[in-house]
mmCIF file of C-alpha atoms and ligand atoms in Angstrom:
data_model
loop_
_atom_site.group_PDB
_atom_site.id
_atom_site.type_symbol
_atom_site.label_atom_id
_atom_site.label_comp_id
_atom_site.label_asym_id
_atom_site.label_seq_id
_atom_site.Cartn_x
_atom_site.Cartn_y
_atom_site.Cartn_z
ATOM 1 C CA MET A 1 -18.504 -17.034 -3.943
ATOM 2 C CA LYS A 2 -15.153 -15.356 -4.471
ATOM 3 C CA LYS A 3 -12.879 -14.972 -1.469
ATOM 4 C CA ARG A 4 -12.579 -11.382 -0.272
ATOM 5 C CA LEU A 5 -9.356 -9.395 -0.685
ATOM 6 C CA PHE A 6 -8.503 -6.144 1.108
ATOM 7 C CA SER A 7 -5.578 -3.772 0.777
ATOM 8 C CA GLY A 8 -4.851 -0.126 1.506
ATOM 9 C CA ILE A 9 -2.674 2.757 0.459
ATOM 10 C CA GLN A 10 -1.914 5.956 2.362
ATOM 11 C CA PRO A 11 -2.635 9.398 0.937
ATOM 12 C CA THR A 12 0.699 10.718 2.148
ATOM 13 C CA GLY A 13 2.077 12.048 -1.132
ATOM 14 C CA GLU A 14 2.994 10.836 -4.585
ATOM 15 C CA VAL A 15 2.318 7.201 -5.439
ATOM 16 C CA HIS A 16 5.688 5.752 -6.503
ATOM 17 C CA ILE A 17 7.009 2.775 -8.451
ATOM 18 C CA GLY A 18 7.595 0.901 -5.160
ATOM 19 C CA ASN A 19 3.838 1.084 -4.425
ATOM 20 C CA TYR A 20 3.106 0.268 -8.066
ATOM 21 C CA LEU A 21 5.331 -2.817 -8.380
ATOM 22 C CA GLY A 22 4.931 -3.998 -4.791
ATOM 23 C CA ALA A 23 1.170 -3.566 -4.495
ATOM 24 C CA ILE A 24 -0.915 -1.870 -7.201
ATOM 25 C CA LYS A 25 0.156 -4.082 -10.145
ATOM 26 C CA ASN A 26 -0.637 -7.130 -8.063
ATOM 27 C CA TRP A 27 -4.033 -5.690 -7.110
ATOM 28 C CA ILE A 28 -4.868 -5.233 -10.781
ATOM 29 C CA ARG A 29 -3.796 -8.796 -11.579
ATOM 30 C CA LEU A 30 -6.146 -10.141 -8.884
ATOM 31 C CA LEU A 31 -9.249 -8.102 -9.778
ATOM 32 C CA ASP A 32 -11.218 -10.982 -11.282
ATOM 33 C CA GLN A 33 -10.026 -13.667 -8.924
ATOM 34 C CA TYR A 34 -11.264 -12.082 -5.673
ATOM 35 C CA ASP A 35 -13.955 -9.755 -4.344
ATOM 36 C CA CYS A 36 -11.523 -6.842 -4.112
ATOM 37 C CA ILE A 37 -11.837 -3.955 -1.656
ATOM 38 C CA PHE A 38 -9.199 -1.217 -1.702
ATOM 39 C CA SER A 39 -9.031 1.627 0.771
ATOM 40 C CA ILE A 40 -7.303 4.982 0.785
ATOM 41 C CA VAL A 41 -6.316 4.879 4.415
ATOM 42 C CA ASP A 42 -6.410 8.498 5.569
ATOM 43 C CA TYR A 43 -6.639 7.595 9.278
ATOM 44 C CA HIS A 44 -3.302 5.806 8.898
ATOM 45 C CA ALA A 45 -1.826 8.775 7.067
ATOM 46 C CA ILE A 46 -2.495 11.161 9.972
ATOM 47 C CA THR A 47 -0.170 9.199 12.261
ATOM 48 C CA VAL A 48 2.511 11.468 10.796
ATOM 49 C CA GLU A 49 2.174 15.240 10.585
ATOM 50 C CA LEU A 50 0.552 16.309 7.330
ATOM 51 C CA ASP A 51 -0.740 19.672 6.213
ATOM 52 C CA PRO A 52 -4.575 19.378 6.362
ATOM 53 C CA ARG A 53 -4.803 21.747 3.388
ATOM 54 C CA GLU A 54 -3.013 19.119 1.286
ATOM 55 C CA MET A 55 -5.130 16.183 2.411
ATOM 56 C CA PRO A 56 -7.996 16.529 -0.120
ATOM 57 C CA GLN A 57 -5.599 16.666 -3.051
ATOM 58 C CA ASN A 58 -3.510 13.803 -1.644
ATOM 59 C CA ILE A 59 -6.651 11.667 -1.428
ATOM 60 C CA MET A 60 -7.715 12.585 -4.954
ATOM 61 C CA HIS A 61 -4.176 11.944 -6.204
ATOM 62 C CA VAL A 62 -4.044 8.418 -4.776
ATOM 63 C CA ALA A 63 -7.544 7.543 -6.009
ATOM 64 C CA THR A 64 -6.861 8.949 -9.468
ATOM 65 C CA VAL A 65 -3.470 7.291 -9.890
ATOM 66 C CA ASN A 66 -4.801 3.901 -8.851
ATOM 67 C CA ILE A 67 -7.709 4.093 -11.283
ATOM 68 C CA ALA A 68 -5.401 5.377 -14.041
ATOM 69 C CA ALA A 69 -2.981 2.507 -13.407
ATOM 70 C CA GLY A 70 -5.792 0.004 -13.999
ATOM 71 C CA LEU A 71 -7.666 -0.447 -10.743
ATOM 72 C CA ASP A 72 -10.982 -0.796 -12.522
ATOM 73 C CA PRO A 73 -13.776 0.522 -10.244
ATOM 74 C CA GLU A 74 -16.300 -1.648 -12.101
ATOM 75 C CA ARG A 75 -14.439 -4.776 -10.989
ATOM 76 C CA SER A 76 -13.489 -3.665 -7.470
ATOM 77 C CA THR A 77 -14.498 -1.375 -4.608
ATOM 78 C CA LEU A 78 -12.411 1.704 -3.834
ATOM 79 C CA PHE A 79 -13.267 3.901 -0.848
ATOM 80 C CA LEU A 80 -11.900 6.340 1.696
ATOM 81 C CA GLN A 81 -11.290 4.822 5.132
ATOM 82 C CA SER A 82 -12.709 7.756 7.134
ATOM 83 C CA HIS A 83 -16.013 7.460 5.233
ATOM 84 C CA VAL A 84 -16.621 4.224 7.160
ATOM 85 C CA PRO A 85 -16.334 5.002 10.905
ATOM 86 C CA GLU A 86 -16.605 1.329 11.837
ATOM 87 C CA HIS A 87 -12.852 1.035 11.107
ATOM 88 C CA THR A 88 -11.939 3.024 14.210
ATOM 89 C CA GLU A 89 -14.735 1.446 16.229
ATOM 90 C CA LEU A 90 -13.420 -2.054 15.574
ATOM 91 C CA ALA A 91 -9.838 -0.875 16.146
ATOM 92 C CA TRP A 92 -10.826 0.201 19.665
ATOM 93 C CA ILE A 93 -12.279 -3.223 20.359
ATOM 94 C CA PHE A 94 -9.150 -4.881 18.957
ATOM 95 C CA ASN A 95 -7.014 -2.695 21.237
ATOM 96 C CA THR A 96 -8.508 -4.588 24.139
ATOM 97 C CA VAL A 97 -7.245 -7.960 22.857
ATOM 98 C CA THR A 98 -3.826 -6.802 21.594
ATOM 99 C CA PRO A 99 -0.863 -7.170 23.954
ATOM 100 C CA ILE A 100 1.308 -4.026 24.056
ATOM 101 C CA GLY A 101 4.414 -6.240 23.782
ATOM 102 C CA HIS A 102 3.341 -7.306 20.286
ATOM 103 C CA LEU A 103 3.046 -3.691 19.149
ATOM 104 C CA GLU A 104 6.445 -2.861 20.619
ATOM 105 C CA ARG A 105 8.013 -5.459 18.338
ATOM 106 C CA MET A 106 6.711 -3.873 15.109
ATOM 107 C CA THR A 107 9.594 -2.864 12.828
ATOM 108 C CA GLN A 108 7.620 -0.131 11.083
ATOM 109 C CA PHE A 109 6.869 1.544 14.421
ATOM 110 C CA LYS A 110 10.546 1.434 15.416
ATOM 111 C CA GLU A 111 11.606 2.886 12.050
ATOM 112 C CA LYS A 112 8.968 5.617 12.057
ATOM 113 C CA ALA A 113 9.712 6.471 15.691
ATOM 114 C CA GLN A 114 13.327 7.078 14.599
ATOM 115 C CA LEU A 115 12.242 9.144 11.611
ATOM 116 C CA TYR A 116 9.639 11.241 13.469
ATOM 117 C CA LYS A 117 11.311 11.624 16.867
ATOM 118 C CA HIS A 118 9.365 14.830 17.559
ATOM 119 C CA ASN A 119 5.999 13.115 17.051
ATOM 120 C CA ILE A 120 5.937 9.549 18.397
ATOM 121 C CA ASN A 121 2.194 9.516 18.931
ATOM 122 C CA ALA A 122 -0.119 6.769 20.189
ATOM 123 C CA GLY A 123 -1.665 6.439 16.714
ATOM 124 C CA LEU A 124 1.714 5.537 15.224
ATOM 125 C CA PHE A 125 2.070 2.835 17.874
ATOM 126 C CA ASP A 126 -1.467 1.592 17.322
ATOM 127 C CA TYR A 127 -1.264 1.656 13.511
ATOM 128 C CA PRO A 128 -1.195 -2.170 13.131
ATOM 129 C CA VAL A 129 -4.355 -2.534 15.240
ATOM 130 C CA LEU A 130 -6.245 -0.167 12.945
ATOM 131 C CA GLN A 131 -4.829 -2.128 10.013
ATOM 132 C CA ALA A 132 -6.176 -5.376 11.512
ATOM 133 C CA ALA A 133 -9.572 -3.678 11.839
ATOM 134 C CA ASP A 134 -9.411 -2.494 8.188
ATOM 135 C CA ILE A 135 -8.908 -6.050 6.996
ATOM 136 C CA LEU A 136 -11.145 -7.933 9.410
ATOM 137 C CA LEU A 137 -14.097 -5.540 9.194
ATOM 138 C CA TYR A 138 -14.608 -7.062 5.736
ATOM 139 C CA LYS A 139 -13.564 -10.571 6.843
ATOM 140 C CA ALA A 140 -10.964 -10.427 4.100
ATOM 141 C CA GLU A 141 -8.876 -13.559 3.722
ATOM 142 C CA VAL A 142 -6.247 -12.248 1.335
ATOM 143 C CA VAL A 143 -4.135 -9.109 1.727
ATOM 144 C CA PRO A 144 -1.760 -8.272 -1.138
ATOM 145 C CA VAL A 145 1.025 -6.055 0.263
ATOM 146 C CA GLY A 146 4.727 -5.301 0.017
ATOM 147 C CA GLU A 147 7.184 -7.094 2.301
ATOM 148 C CA ASP A 148 7.208 -4.188 4.778
ATOM 149 C CA GLN A 149 3.630 -5.051 5.757
ATOM 150 C CA VAL A 150 4.037 -8.799 6.387
ATOM 151 C CA GLN A 151 4.650 -8.362 10.125
ATOM 152 C CA HIS A 152 1.428 -6.355 10.409
ATOM 153 C CA ILE A 153 -0.592 -9.064 8.654
ATOM 154 C CA GLU A 154 0.856 -11.650 11.045
ATOM 155 C CA LEU A 155 -0.388 -9.472 13.894
ATOM 156 C CA SER A 156 -3.826 -9.246 12.235
ATOM 157 C CA ARG A 157 -3.985 -13.048 12.316
ATOM 158 C CA GLU A 158 -3.075 -13.024 15.963
ATOM 159 C CA ILE A 159 -5.710 -10.386 16.799
ATOM 160 C CA SER A 160 -8.295 -12.405 14.892
ATOM 161 C CA ARG A 161 -7.366 -15.543 16.858
ATOM 162 C CA LYS A 162 -7.441 -13.701 20.189
ATOM 163 C CA PHE A 163 -10.847 -12.181 19.481
ATOM 164 C CA ASN A 164 -12.322 -15.484 18.270
ATOM 165 C CA THR A 165 -10.956 -17.356 21.295
ATOM 166 C CA ARG A 166 -12.344 -14.841 23.763
ATOM 167 C CA TYR A 167 -15.717 -14.082 22.194
ATOM 168 C CA GLY A 168 -16.465 -16.793 19.626
ATOM 169 C CA GLU A 169 -15.728 -17.287 15.955
ATOM 170 C CA VAL A 170 -16.241 -14.120 13.870
ATOM 171 C CA PHE A 171 -13.082 -13.457 11.883
ATOM 172 C CA PRO A 172 -10.934 -15.376 9.393
ATOM 173 C CA GLU A 173 -7.134 -15.402 9.615
ATOM 174 C CA PRO A 174 -5.994 -13.217 6.720
ATOM 175 C CA GLN A 175 -2.966 -14.205 4.653
ATOM 176 C CA GLU A 176 -0.550 -11.800 3.016
ATOM 177 C CA LEU A 177 0.059 -12.135 -0.700
ATOM 178 C CA LEU A 178 3.382 -10.803 -1.945
ATOM 179 C CA SER A 179 3.987 -9.664 -5.499
ATOM 180 C CA ASP A 180 7.092 -10.596 -7.474
ATOM 181 C CA ALA A 181 8.496 -7.231 -6.331
ATOM 182 C CA PRO A 182 7.977 -7.369 -2.564
ATOM 183 C CA ARG A 183 10.664 -4.812 -1.728
ATOM 184 C CA ILE A 184 11.695 -2.184 -4.256
ATOM 185 C CA MET A 185 14.736 -0.292 -3.104
ATOM 186 C CA GLY A 186 14.948 3.487 -3.368
ATOM 187 C CA LEU A 187 17.215 5.409 -5.717
ATOM 188 C CA ASP A 188 19.715 5.628 -2.837
ATOM 189 C CA ALA A 189 19.964 1.788 -3.106
ATOM 190 C CA LYS A 190 20.068 1.731 0.708
ATOM 191 C CA ASN A 191 16.490 1.950 1.908
ATOM 192 C CA LYS A 192 13.141 0.724 0.661
ATOM 193 C CA MET A 193 11.655 3.113 -1.890
ATOM 194 C CA SER A 194 9.565 5.419 0.239
ATOM 195 C CA LYS A 195 7.752 8.743 0.093
ATOM 196 C CA SER A 196 9.119 9.893 3.404
ATOM 197 C CA LEU A 197 12.722 9.217 2.363
ATOM 198 C CA ASN A 198 12.302 11.046 -0.949
ATOM 199 C CA ASN A 199 14.181 8.303 -2.798
ATOM 200 C CA TYR A 200 11.434 7.449 -5.267
ATOM 201 C CA ILE A 201 10.173 7.822 -8.821
ATOM 202 C CA GLY A 202 6.554 8.987 -8.819
ATOM 203 C CA LEU A 203 4.088 7.319 -11.173
ATOM 204 C CA LEU A 204 3.082 10.647 -12.693
ATOM 205 C CA GLU A 205 6.522 12.187 -13.069
ATOM 206 C CA SER A 206 7.461 13.650 -16.441
ATOM 207 C CA PRO A 207 9.961 11.804 -18.689
ATOM 208 C CA GLU A 208 12.497 14.558 -17.974
ATOM 209 C CA ALA A 209 12.068 14.225 -14.205
ATOM 210 C CA ILE A 210 12.373 10.431 -14.380
ATOM 211 C CA TRP A 211 15.620 10.651 -16.331
ATOM 212 C CA LYS A 212 16.983 13.360 -14.033
ATOM 213 C CA LYS A 213 16.402 11.164 -10.979
ATOM 214 C CA LEU A 214 17.672 7.946 -12.579
ATOM 215 C CA SER A 215 20.811 9.539 -13.992
ATOM 216 C CA VAL A 216 22.103 10.206 -10.462
ATOM 217 C CA ALA A 217 20.730 7.017 -8.846
ATOM 218 C CA VAL A 218 23.213 4.826 -6.949
ATOM 219 C CA THR A 219 24.634 1.799 -8.851
ATOM 220 C CA ASP A 220 27.243 -0.847 -7.998
ATOM 221 C CA PRO A 221 29.692 1.163 -5.845
ATOM 222 C CA ALA A 222 32.636 -0.919 -7.163
ATOM 223 C CA ARG A 223 32.203 0.616 -10.640
ATOM 224 C CA LYS A 224 34.059 3.823 -10.082
ATOM 225 C CA LYS A 225 34.876 4.387 -13.756
ATOM 226 C CA ARG A 226 33.457 3.242 -17.085
ATOM 227 C CA SER A 227 36.159 0.557 -17.580
ATOM 228 C CA ASP A 228 35.542 -1.139 -14.191
ATOM 229 C CA PRO A 229 33.530 -4.364 -14.548
ATOM 230 C CA GLY A 230 30.523 -4.513 -12.188
ATOM 231 C CA THR A 231 28.257 -7.005 -10.430
ATOM 232 C CA PRO A 232 24.678 -6.577 -11.665
ATOM 233 C CA GLU A 233 23.230 -8.625 -8.805
ATOM 234 C CA ILE A 234 24.203 -5.907 -6.329
ATOM 235 C CA CYS A 235 23.091 -3.033 -8.558
ATOM 236 C CA ASN A 236 19.668 -1.525 -7.923
ATOM 237 C CA ILE A 237 19.400 -0.330 -11.528
ATOM 238 C CA TYR A 238 19.785 -3.921 -12.733
ATOM 239 C CA HIS A 239 17.050 -5.019 -10.320
ATOM 240 C CA LEU A 240 14.720 -2.337 -11.673
ATOM 241 C CA HIS A 241 15.428 -3.527 -15.238
ATOM 242 C CA ARG A 242 13.877 -6.837 -14.225
ATOM 243 C CA TYR A 243 10.496 -5.133 -13.794
ATOM 244 C CA PHE A 244 10.475 -2.795 -16.782
ATOM 245 C CA SER A 245 12.736 -4.227 -19.513
ATOM 246 C CA SER A 246 12.542 -7.124 -21.973
ATOM 247 C CA PRO A 247 14.509 -10.363 -21.269
ATOM 248 C CA LYS A 248 16.938 -9.335 -24.039
ATOM 249 C CA GLU A 249 17.567 -5.950 -22.433
ATOM 250 C CA ILE A 250 17.962 -7.525 -18.988
ATOM 251 C CA ASP A 251 20.644 -9.852 -20.427
ATOM 252 C CA TRP A 252 22.276 -6.943 -22.220
ATOM 253 C CA SER A 253 22.409 -4.992 -18.973
ATOM 254 C CA ALA A 254 23.902 -7.915 -16.965
ATOM 255 C CA GLN A 255 26.484 -8.869 -19.600
ATOM 256 C CA GLY A 256 27.435 -5.279 -20.354
ATOM 257 C CA CYS A 257 27.919 -4.555 -16.647
ATOM 258 C CA ARG A 258 30.021 -7.678 -15.958
ATOM 259 C CA THR A 259 32.328 -7.038 -18.919
ATOM 260 C CA ALA A 260 32.334 -3.234 -18.662
ATOM 261 C CA GLY A 261 30.919 -3.359 -22.175
ATOM 262 C CA ILE A 262 28.396 -0.670 -21.248
ATOM 263 C CA GLY A 263 28.576 2.204 -18.795
ATOM 264 C CA CYS A 264 26.104 2.812 -15.968
ATOM 265 C CA LEU A 265 24.640 5.818 -17.756
ATOM 266 C CA GLU A 266 23.853 3.753 -20.885
ATOM 267 C CA CYS A 267 22.239 1.106 -18.701
ATOM 268 C CA LYS A 268 20.201 3.757 -16.880
ATOM 269 C CA LYS A 269 19.092 5.355 -20.161
ATOM 270 C CA CYS A 270 17.616 2.050 -21.350
ATOM 271 C CA LEU A 271 15.815 1.609 -18.004
ATOM 272 C CA SER A 272 14.579 5.198 -18.065
ATOM 273 C CA ASP A 273 13.136 4.752 -21.583
ATOM 274 C CA ASN A 274 11.316 1.593 -20.491
ATOM 275 C CA ILE A 275 9.918 3.129 -17.304
ATOM 276 C CA ILE A 276 8.718 6.129 -19.306
ATOM 277 C CA LYS A 277 7.090 3.784 -21.858
ATOM 278 C CA GLU A 278 5.154 1.977 -19.109
ATOM 279 C CA LEU A 279 4.182 5.083 -17.157
ATOM 280 C CA THR A 280 3.170 7.369 -20.048
ATOM 281 C CA PRO A 281 -0.319 5.841 -20.573
ATOM 282 C CA ILE A 282 -0.918 6.013 -16.795
ATOM 283 C CA ARG A 283 0.089 9.694 -16.732
ATOM 284 C CA GLU A 284 -2.193 10.441 -19.685
ATOM 285 C CA LYS A 285 -5.145 8.583 -18.192
ATOM 286 C CA ALA A 286 -4.586 10.343 -14.861
ATOM 287 C CA LYS A 287 -4.664 13.714 -16.622
ATOM 288 C CA GLU A 288 -8.076 12.859 -18.105
ATOM 289 C CA LEU A 289 -9.352 11.891 -14.655
ATOM 290 C CA PHE A 290 -7.941 15.021 -12.987
ATOM 291 C CA ASP A 291 -9.993 16.989 -15.513
ATOM 292 C CA ASN A 292 -13.057 15.052 -14.404
ATOM 293 C CA PRO A 293 -12.758 14.763 -10.590
ATOM 294 C CA ASP A 294 -16.506 14.108 -10.176
ATOM 295 C CA SER A 295 -16.090 10.667 -11.706
ATOM 296 C CA VAL A 296 -13.394 9.790 -9.154
ATOM 297 C CA GLN A 297 -15.446 11.165 -6.268
ATOM 298 C CA ASP A 298 -18.372 9.119 -7.489
ATOM 299 C CA VAL A 299 -16.246 5.951 -7.335
ATOM 300 C CA LEU A 300 -15.323 6.768 -3.711
ATOM 301 C CA ARG A 301 -18.952 7.519 -2.821
ATOM 302 C CA ARG A 302 -20.200 4.225 -4.260
ATOM 303 C CA GLY A 303 -17.304 2.410 -2.601
ATOM 304 C CA ALA A 304 -18.166 3.842 0.820
ATOM 305 C CA GLU A 305 -21.839 2.884 0.436
ATOM 306 C CA ARG A 306 -20.972 -0.749 -0.223
ATOM 307 C CA CYS A 307 -18.328 -0.883 2.505
ATOM 308 C CA LYS A 308 -20.617 0.688 5.117
ATOM 309 C CA GLU A 309 -23.150 -2.074 4.603
ATOM 310 C CA ILE A 310 -20.599 -4.824 5.094
ATOM 311 C CA ALA A 311 -18.967 -2.998 8.026
ATOM 312 C CA GLN A 312 -22.263 -2.488 9.853
ATOM 313 C CA GLU A 313 -23.114 -6.176 9.505
ATOM 314 C CA THR A 314 -19.743 -7.161 10.968
ATOM 315 C CA MET A 315 -20.100 -4.720 13.865
ATOM 316 C CA LYS A 316 -23.528 -6.128 14.715
ATOM 317 C CA GLU A 317 -22.018 -9.580 14.904
ATOM 318 C CA VAL A 318 -19.009 -8.363 16.927
ATOM 319 C CA LYS A 319 -21.121 -6.463 19.451
ATOM 320 C CA SER A 320 -23.543 -9.296 19.781
ATOM 321 C CA LYS A 321 -20.701 -11.729 20.570
ATOM 322 C CA MET A 322 -19.319 -9.237 23.090
ATOM 323 C CA GLY A 323 -22.623 -8.672 24.827
ATOM 324 C CA LEU A 324 -22.595 -5.015 23.824
ATOM 325 C CA HIS A 325 -25.760 -4.821 21.766
ATOM 326 C CA LEU A 326 -28.527 -5.034 24.366
ATOM 327 C CA GLY A 327 -30.972 -5.907 21.622
ATOM 328 C CA LEU A 328 -30.758 -2.398 20.185
ATOM 329 C CA TYR A 329 -30.031 -3.653 16.715
ATOM 330 C CA THR A 330 -32.860 -6.115 16.543
ATOM 331 C CA GLU A 331 -35.585 -4.166 18.310
ATOM 332 C CA PRO A 332 -34.933 -0.457 17.921
ATOM 333 C CA SER A 333 -38.472 0.428 19.028
ATOM 334 C CA LYS A 334 -37.664 -0.799 22.551
ATOM 335 C CA ILE A 335 -34.713 1.547 23.089
HETATM 336 N N1 LIG B 401 9.434 0.046 -1.701
HETATM 337 C C1 LIG B 401 8.385 -0.754 -1.769
HETATM 338 N N2 LIG B 401 8.481 -1.955 -2.361
HETATM 339 C C2 LIG B 401 7.402 -2.779 -2.431
HETATM 340 N N3 LIG B 401 6.182 -2.458 -1.932
HETATM 341 C C3 LIG B 401 6.047 -1.263 -1.334
HETATM 342 N N4 LIG B 401 4.999 -0.644 -0.744
HETATM 343 C C4 LIG B 401 5.386 0.570 -0.297
HETATM 344 N N5 LIG B 401 6.687 0.772 -0.569
HETATM 345 C C5 LIG B 401 7.131 -0.344 -1.221
HETATM 346 C C6 LIG B 401 3.669 -1.212 -0.647
HETATM 347 O O1 LIG B 401 2.741 -0.282 -1.175
HETATM 348 C C7 LIG B 401 1.492 -0.426 -0.492
HETATM 349 C C8 LIG B 401 0.960 0.917 -0.093
HETATM 350 O O2 LIG B 401 1.941 1.610 0.661
HETATM 351 P P1 LIG B 401 1.571 2.800 1.643
HETATM 352 O O3 LIG B 401 1.485 4.073 0.920
HETATM 353 O O4 LIG B 401 0.424 2.451 2.444
HETATM 354 O O5 LIG B 401 2.663 2.744 2.667
HETATM 355 P P2 LIG B 401 4.123 2.886 2.840
HETATM 356 O O6 LIG B 401 4.727 1.528 2.855
HETATM 357 O O7 LIG B 401 4.179 3.643 4.111
HETATM 358 O O8 LIG B 401 4.700 3.730 1.607
HETATM 359 P P3 LIG B 401 5.891 4.661 1.781
HETATM 360 O O9 LIG B 401 6.232 5.274 0.503
HETATM 361 O O10 LIG B 401 7.005 3.961 2.499
HETATM 362 O O11 LIG B 401 5.258 5.802 2.662
HETATM 363 P P4 LIG B 401 5.851 6.585 3.858
HETATM 364 O O12 LIG B 401 7.231 6.990 3.472
HETATM 365 O O13 LIG B 401 4.902 7.738 4.000
HETATM 366 O O14 LIG B 401 5.820 5.667 5.024
HETATM 367 C C9 LIG B 401 1.753 -1.344 0.694
HETATM 368 O O15 LIG B 401 1.257 -2.636 0.375
HETATM 369 C C10 LIG B 401 3.245 -1.396 0.810
HETATM 370 O O16 LIG B 401 3.706 -2.627 1.301
#
């Protein structure tokens, strides 16, 4: 029996190279090693204000891009969170074992509360509890995420422990699994690459758009002119080379920067070419899938069917431990 793996992605806009390097590439690498379940987490997405008219295309975008990038639906399960209502049901139960103080400590909540001052809603605060429910509903033991999610996975372990201690053993303690790119910085080189900060390169962007964005991306601030030597280790462009370029090109970029042998624009051009080379097949595959949306919807439908079965089993067990079932599950005729 393979261990179960769960991870999610929000349908909040374009999937970017931070999501790709920090999560999706790792998911693809792990497809055969684990029983993989991936969710498009639309109930998480609505904790910020989104235009409902854009939601269906956001969901289809995220599903399509993931499949195009290599998330093989024959070797994994992909589904939409709101298709399985047990997620919110279990989240409610977990609310009753989660101390408010723990939620108040969550960095993501503090950051988002700053960013969305006009809409600090209870769902934003409760986000990590729903995330614990997402993972534990499937008794997943492994959760591949970017560094920004580690604190939430720690909380999931704590919720699991609290539930098990109060009601009896049901849940495992899930462990995060970081990729070799746990925190990709945005093109501003100041913040994590993020949709909401608009500092990203989208996976489906055209070669022209990629170059346009990279050509003005922030580099080592000490290199004010071409003849100034730089420090590659503090340059975000150099860090990105490490994920897209060959060892020879990475060396070329570091040496050229230190000796002012190359300019930032030359270094960016090489990176841009390599990003475009890696993303072009994904863009082309995505185009094919966009022309055939039924196949993507079918993946989500099959995914939800499988997940519902597992989720309902877990909820039976949870309710039984909590004394909430009253025999209704086992003897429906006596209701
Ligand atoms: N910059 C990043 N570096 C590494 N990993 C990242 N992830 C996100 N940004 C980076 C990882 O991608 C997975 C899915 O992310 P998500 O869409 O659920 O959430 P997010 O972190 O909220 O993405 P954004 O772009 O920052 O969205 P907004 O701006 O809407 O909040 C997760 O595993 C995440 O760690």
